[in-house]
Coordinates of C-alpha atoms and ligand atoms in Angstrom, one line a residue:
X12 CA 40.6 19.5 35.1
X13 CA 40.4 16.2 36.7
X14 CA 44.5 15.6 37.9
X15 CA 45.7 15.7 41.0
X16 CA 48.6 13.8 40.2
X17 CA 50.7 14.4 37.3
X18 CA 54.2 12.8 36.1
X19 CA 56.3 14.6 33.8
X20 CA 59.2 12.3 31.9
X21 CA 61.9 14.4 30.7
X22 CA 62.9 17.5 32.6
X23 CA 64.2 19.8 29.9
X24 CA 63.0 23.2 28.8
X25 CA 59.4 21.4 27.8
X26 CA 59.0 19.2 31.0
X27 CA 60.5 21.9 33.3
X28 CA 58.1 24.4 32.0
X29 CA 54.9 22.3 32.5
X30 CA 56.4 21.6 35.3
X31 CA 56.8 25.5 36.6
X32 CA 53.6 26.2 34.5
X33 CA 51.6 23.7 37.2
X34 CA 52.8 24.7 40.2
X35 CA 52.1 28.1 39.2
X36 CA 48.7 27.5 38.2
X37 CA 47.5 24.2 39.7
X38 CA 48.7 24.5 42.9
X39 CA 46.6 21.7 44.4
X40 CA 48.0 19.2 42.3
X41 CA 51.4 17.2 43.1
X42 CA 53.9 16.6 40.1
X43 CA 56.9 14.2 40.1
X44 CA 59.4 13.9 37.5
X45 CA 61.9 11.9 36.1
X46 CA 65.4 12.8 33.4
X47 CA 67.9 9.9 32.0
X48 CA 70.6 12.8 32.6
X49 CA 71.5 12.8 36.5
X50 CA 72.6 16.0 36.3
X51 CA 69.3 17.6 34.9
X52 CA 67.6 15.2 37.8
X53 CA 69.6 17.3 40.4
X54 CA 69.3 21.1 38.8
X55 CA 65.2 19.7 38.6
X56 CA 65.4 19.6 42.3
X57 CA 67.4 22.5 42.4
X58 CA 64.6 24.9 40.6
X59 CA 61.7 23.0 41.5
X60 CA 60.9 22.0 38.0
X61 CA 58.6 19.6 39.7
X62 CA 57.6 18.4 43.1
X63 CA 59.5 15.1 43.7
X64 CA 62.8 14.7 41.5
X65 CA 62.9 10.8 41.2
X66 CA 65.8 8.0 41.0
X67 CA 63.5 6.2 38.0
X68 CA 60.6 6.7 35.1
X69 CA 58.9 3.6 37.1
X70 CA 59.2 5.5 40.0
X71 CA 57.7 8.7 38.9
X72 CA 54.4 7.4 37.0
X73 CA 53.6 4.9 40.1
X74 CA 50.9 7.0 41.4
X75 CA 50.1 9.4 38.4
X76 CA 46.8 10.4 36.8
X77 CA 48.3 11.7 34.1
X78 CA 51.8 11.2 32.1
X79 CA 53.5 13.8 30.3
X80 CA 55.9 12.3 27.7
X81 CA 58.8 14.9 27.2
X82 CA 61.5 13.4 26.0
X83 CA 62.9 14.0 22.2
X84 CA 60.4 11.9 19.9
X85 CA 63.1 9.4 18.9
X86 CA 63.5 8.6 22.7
X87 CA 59.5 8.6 23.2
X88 CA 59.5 4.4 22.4
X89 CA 62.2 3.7 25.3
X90 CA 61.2 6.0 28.0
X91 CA 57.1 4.7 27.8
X92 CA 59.2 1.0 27.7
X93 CA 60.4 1.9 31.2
X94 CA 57.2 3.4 32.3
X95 CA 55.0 0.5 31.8
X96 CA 55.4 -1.9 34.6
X97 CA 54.0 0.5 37.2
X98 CA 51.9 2.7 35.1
X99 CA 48.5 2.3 36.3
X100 CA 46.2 1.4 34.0
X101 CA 43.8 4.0 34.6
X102 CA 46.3 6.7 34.0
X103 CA 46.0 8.8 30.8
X104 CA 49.2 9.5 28.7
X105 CA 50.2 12.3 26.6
X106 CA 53.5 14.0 25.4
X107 CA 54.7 17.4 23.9
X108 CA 56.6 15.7 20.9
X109 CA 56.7 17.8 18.0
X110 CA 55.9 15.0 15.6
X111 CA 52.9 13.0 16.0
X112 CA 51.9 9.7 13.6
X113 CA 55.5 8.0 14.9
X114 CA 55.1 8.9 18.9
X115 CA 51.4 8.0 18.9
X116 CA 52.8 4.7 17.2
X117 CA 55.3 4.6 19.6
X118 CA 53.2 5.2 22.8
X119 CA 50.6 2.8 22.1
X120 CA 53.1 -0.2 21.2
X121 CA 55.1 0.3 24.5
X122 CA 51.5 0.9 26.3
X123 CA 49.3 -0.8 25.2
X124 CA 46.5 -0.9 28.3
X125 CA 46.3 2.8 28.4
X126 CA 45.0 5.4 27.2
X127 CA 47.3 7.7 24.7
X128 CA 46.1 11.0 23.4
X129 CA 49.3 13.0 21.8
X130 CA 49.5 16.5 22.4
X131 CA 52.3 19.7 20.7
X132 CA 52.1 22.9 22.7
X133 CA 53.5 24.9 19.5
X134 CA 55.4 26.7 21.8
X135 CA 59.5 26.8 22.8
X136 CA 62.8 28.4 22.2
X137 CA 65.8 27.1 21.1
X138 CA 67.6 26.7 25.1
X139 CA 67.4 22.9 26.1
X140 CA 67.6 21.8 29.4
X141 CA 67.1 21.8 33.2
X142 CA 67.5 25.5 33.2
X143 CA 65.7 26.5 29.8
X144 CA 62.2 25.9 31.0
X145 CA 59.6 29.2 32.4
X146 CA 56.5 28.7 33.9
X147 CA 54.8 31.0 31.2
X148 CA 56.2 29.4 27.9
X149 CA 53.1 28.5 26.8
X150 CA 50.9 31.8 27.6
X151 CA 48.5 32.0 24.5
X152 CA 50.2 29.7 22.2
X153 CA 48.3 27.4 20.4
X154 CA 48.5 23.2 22.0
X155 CA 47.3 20.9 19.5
X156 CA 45.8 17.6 20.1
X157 CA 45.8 14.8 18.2
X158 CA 43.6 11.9 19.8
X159 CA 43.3 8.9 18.0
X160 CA 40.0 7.8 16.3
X161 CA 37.3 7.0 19.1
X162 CA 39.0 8.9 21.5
X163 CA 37.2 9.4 24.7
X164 CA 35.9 12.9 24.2
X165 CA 35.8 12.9 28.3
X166 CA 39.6 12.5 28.0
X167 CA 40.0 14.5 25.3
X168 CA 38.3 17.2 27.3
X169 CA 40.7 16.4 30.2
X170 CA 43.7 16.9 28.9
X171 CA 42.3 20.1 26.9
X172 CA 41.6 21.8 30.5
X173 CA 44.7 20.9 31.7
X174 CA 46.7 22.7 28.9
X175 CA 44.3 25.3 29.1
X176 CA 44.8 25.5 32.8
X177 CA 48.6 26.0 31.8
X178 CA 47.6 29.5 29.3
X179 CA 47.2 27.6 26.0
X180 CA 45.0 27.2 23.3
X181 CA 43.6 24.5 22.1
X182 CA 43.2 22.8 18.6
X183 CA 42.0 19.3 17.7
X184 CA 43.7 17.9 14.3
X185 CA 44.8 14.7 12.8
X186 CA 47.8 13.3 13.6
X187 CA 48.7 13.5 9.8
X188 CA 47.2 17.2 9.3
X189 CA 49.7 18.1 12.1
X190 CA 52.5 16.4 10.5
X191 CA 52.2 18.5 7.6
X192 CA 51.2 21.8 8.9
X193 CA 54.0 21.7 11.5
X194 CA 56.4 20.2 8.3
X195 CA 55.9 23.9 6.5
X196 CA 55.3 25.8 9.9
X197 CA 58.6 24.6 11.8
X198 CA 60.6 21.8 10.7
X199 CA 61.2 23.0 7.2
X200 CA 62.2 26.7 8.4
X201 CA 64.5 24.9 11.0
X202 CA 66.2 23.0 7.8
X203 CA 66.1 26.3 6.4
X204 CA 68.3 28.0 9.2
X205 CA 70.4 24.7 9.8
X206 CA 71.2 25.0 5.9
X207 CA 72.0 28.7 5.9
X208 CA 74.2 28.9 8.4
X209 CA 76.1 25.9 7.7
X210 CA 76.9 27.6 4.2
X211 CA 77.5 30.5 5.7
X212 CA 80.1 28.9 7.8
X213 CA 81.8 26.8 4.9
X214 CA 82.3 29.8 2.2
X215 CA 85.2 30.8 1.2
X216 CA 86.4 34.3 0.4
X217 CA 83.9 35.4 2.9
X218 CA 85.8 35.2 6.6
X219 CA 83.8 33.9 9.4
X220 CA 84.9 37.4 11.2
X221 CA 82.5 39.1 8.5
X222 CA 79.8 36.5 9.0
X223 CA 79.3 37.4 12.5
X224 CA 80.1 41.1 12.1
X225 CA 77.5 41.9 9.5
X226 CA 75.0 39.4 11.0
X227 CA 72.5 42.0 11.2
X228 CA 71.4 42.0 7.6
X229 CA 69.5 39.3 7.9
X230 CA 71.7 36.1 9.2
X231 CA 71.1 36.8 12.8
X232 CA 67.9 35.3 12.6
X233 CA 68.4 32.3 11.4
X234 CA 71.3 31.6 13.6
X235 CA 68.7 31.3 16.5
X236 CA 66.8 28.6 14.7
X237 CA 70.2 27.0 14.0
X238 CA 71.0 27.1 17.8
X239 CA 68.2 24.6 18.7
X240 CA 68.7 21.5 19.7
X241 CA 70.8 18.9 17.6
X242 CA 69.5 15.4 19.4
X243 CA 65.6 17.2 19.0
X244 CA 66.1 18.0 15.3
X245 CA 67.4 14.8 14.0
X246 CA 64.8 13.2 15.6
X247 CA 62.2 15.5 14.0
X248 CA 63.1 15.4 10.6
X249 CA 63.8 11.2 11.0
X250 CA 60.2 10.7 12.4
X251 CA 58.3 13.3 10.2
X252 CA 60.3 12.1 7.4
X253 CA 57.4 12.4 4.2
X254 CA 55.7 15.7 5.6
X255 CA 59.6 17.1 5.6
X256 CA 60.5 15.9 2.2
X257 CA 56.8 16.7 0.3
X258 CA 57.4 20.5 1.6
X259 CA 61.1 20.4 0.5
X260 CA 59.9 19.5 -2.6
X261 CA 57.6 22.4 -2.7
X262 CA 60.2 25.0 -1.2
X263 CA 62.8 23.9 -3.8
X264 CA 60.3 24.5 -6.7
X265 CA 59.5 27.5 -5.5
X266 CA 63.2 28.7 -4.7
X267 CA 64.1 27.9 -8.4
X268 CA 61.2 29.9 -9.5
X269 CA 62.5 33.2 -7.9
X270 CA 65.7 32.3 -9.1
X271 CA 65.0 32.4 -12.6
X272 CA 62.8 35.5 -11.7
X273 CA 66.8 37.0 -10.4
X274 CA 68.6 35.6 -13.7
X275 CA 65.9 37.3 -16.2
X276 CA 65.5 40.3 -14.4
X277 CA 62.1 39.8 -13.7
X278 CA 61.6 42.4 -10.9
X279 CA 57.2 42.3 -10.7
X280 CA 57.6 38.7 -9.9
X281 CA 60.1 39.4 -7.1
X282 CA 58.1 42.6 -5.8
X283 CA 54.9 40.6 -6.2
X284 CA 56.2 37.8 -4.1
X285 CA 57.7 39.8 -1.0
X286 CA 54.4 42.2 -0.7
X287 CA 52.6 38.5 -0.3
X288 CA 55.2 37.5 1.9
X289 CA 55.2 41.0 3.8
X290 CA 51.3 40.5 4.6
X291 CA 51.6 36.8 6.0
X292 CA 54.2 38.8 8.6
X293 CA 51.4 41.0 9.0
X294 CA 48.7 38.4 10.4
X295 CA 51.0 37.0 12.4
X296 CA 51.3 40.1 14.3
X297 CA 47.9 40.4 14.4
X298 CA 46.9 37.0 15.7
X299 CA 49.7 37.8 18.6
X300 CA 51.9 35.2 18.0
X301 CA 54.7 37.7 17.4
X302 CA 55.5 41.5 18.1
X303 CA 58.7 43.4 17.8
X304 CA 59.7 42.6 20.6
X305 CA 63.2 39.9 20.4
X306 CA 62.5 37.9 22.7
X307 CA 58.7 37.4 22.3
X308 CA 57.1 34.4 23.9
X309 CA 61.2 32.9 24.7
X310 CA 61.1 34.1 28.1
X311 CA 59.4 34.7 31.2
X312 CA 60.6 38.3 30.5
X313 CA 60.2 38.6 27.0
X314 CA 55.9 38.7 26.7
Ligands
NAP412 P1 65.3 19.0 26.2 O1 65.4 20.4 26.8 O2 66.6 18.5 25.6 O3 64.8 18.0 27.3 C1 64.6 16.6 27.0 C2 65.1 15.8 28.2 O4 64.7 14.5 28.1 C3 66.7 15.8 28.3 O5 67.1 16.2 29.6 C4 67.0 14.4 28.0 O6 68.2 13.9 28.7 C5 65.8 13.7 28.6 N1 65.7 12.3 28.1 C6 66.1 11.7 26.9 N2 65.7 10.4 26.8 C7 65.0 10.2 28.0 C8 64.4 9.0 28.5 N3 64.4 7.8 27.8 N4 63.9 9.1 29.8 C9 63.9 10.2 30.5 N5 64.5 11.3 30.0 C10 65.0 11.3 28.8 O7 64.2 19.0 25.0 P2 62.9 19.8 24.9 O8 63.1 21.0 24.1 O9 62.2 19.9 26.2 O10 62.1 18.8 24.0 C11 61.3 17.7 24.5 C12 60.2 17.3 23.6 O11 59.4 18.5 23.3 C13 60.7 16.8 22.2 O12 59.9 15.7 21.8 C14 60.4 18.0 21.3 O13 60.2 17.5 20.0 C15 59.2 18.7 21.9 N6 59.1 20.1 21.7 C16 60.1 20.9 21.7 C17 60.0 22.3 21.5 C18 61.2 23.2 21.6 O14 61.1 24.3 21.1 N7 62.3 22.8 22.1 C19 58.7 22.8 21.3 C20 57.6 21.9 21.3 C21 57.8 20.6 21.5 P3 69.6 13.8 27.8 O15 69.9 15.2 27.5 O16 70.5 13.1 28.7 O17 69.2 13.1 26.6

């Protein structure tokens, strides 16, 4: 794998579980670690997120082989800002953002002597902080990585072992490809949930008790999406702004189509649609990246 030092930037549930994830499975190699919130610093220390909890970013990358970027991606600019005067030079850096043309932007302007391959471990839940993060979050879930053209392929390979070292898998993609397959994949059923909810919560003649009470019909669900976090999400949908809007354009279409399918009565375009969608479910399950299970892949308990 290469690292024997590692700095992670950003001790929330991403950070802390890479964190837990290494000293789990790398256990020759040291980590230090670095959050702007003092009181995620001191529960980092608490649980051991990472080897040495320190006062500053600078601190924290001084000696590192590696850099693990895991802050939201609208903070990814500042926090590689106050990295850079005792980064050393020879250390490669990489991140977990969940958007990846603006942080590889980001990365490189703030660093520009270095070495910057993005990575997304497709992997989370929607907890945040010092105490979300498990050491097996990202146990067969896919990591992609998006290394910018004329990449090293030695430190492409690097990095791949390390995630692999961690339980991922490992795909290779454009930056932009991963814009736009994450855009339908996550961000846009995130807007989804955020939407549905929020109407949910504003109707009248419908009382919030009811909401909650007959959540199980369906709602439920999306309230866990809608539970994720609000700094994260802004930043998301602001940095992967024309991915976002090209699939909302392609949802809304859609949506009007099965509305108009509702208003005439047209019930073989409505069963045709849900036995496609039912089959999509169906792969899903099959691939593992779900099973009936609630919990699936959320927790160190949950599979
Ligand atoms: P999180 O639990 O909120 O952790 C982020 C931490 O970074 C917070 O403690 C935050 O402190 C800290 N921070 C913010 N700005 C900083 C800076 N300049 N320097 C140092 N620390 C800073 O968020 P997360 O879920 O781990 O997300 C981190 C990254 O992973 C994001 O880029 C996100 O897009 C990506 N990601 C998330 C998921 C997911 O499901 N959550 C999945 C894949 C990838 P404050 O709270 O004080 O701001």
């Amino acid at each position: 794998m290469g690292f024997e030092r590692i700095a992670i930037i950003g001790l929330g549930l991403l950070g802390g579980s890479i964190g837990l994830a290494v000293r789990d499975h790398l256990p020759g190699v040291t980590t230090t670690g670095y959050d702007a919130d003092p009181a995620t610093r001191t529960r980092a220390a608490e649980r051991g997120l990472v080897g040495t909890v320190c006062d500053s970013a600078a601190e924290a990358v001084r000696n590192a082989q590696l850099v693990i970027m895991c802050v939201p991606v609208g903070a990814m600019g500042a926090a590689a800002e106050a990295i850079a005067p005792t980064l050393p030079t020879d250390a490669l850096v990489s991140d977990v953002g969940s958007s990846k043309q603006t942080v590889a932007r980001a990365l490189s302007a703030a660093l520009p002597h270095n070495v910057v391959i993005p990575a997304h471990p497709v992997a989370g839940t929607e907890r945040s902080g010092a105490d979300a993060g498990f050491a097996t979050l990202f146990q067969q879930r896919w990591c992609i990585i998006t290394p910018p053209e004329g990449a090293d392929p030695a430190k492409v390979a690097a990095l791949s072992a390390f995630w692999e070292a961690l339980g991922a898998k490992i795909e290779i993609m454009d930056p932009q490809h991963h814009d736009l397959v994450l855009a339908i994949t996550s961000h846009l059923p995130h807007l989804i949930a955020y939407t549905i909810v929020g109407t949910a919560d504003d109707l009248e003649g419908v009382t919030q008790g009811e909401v909650i009470k007959y959540s199980a019909g369906g709602f439920r669900d999306f309230t866990r999406i809608a539970a994720s976090d609000p700094t994260m999400w802004r930043d998301v949908f602001l940095s992967n702004k024309d991915a976002v809007l090209d699939m909302l354009q392609r949802f809304t279409e859609d949506l009007t189509a099965l509305q108009r399918a509702i208003r005439v009565g047209d019930g073989d375009q409505l069963f045709d649609h849900f036995t496609r969608t039912r089959a999509i479910r169906r792969s899903i399950i099959e691939e593992g990246q779900d099973d009936a299970r609630p919990d699936f892949g959320r927790s160190d308990h949950g599979g």
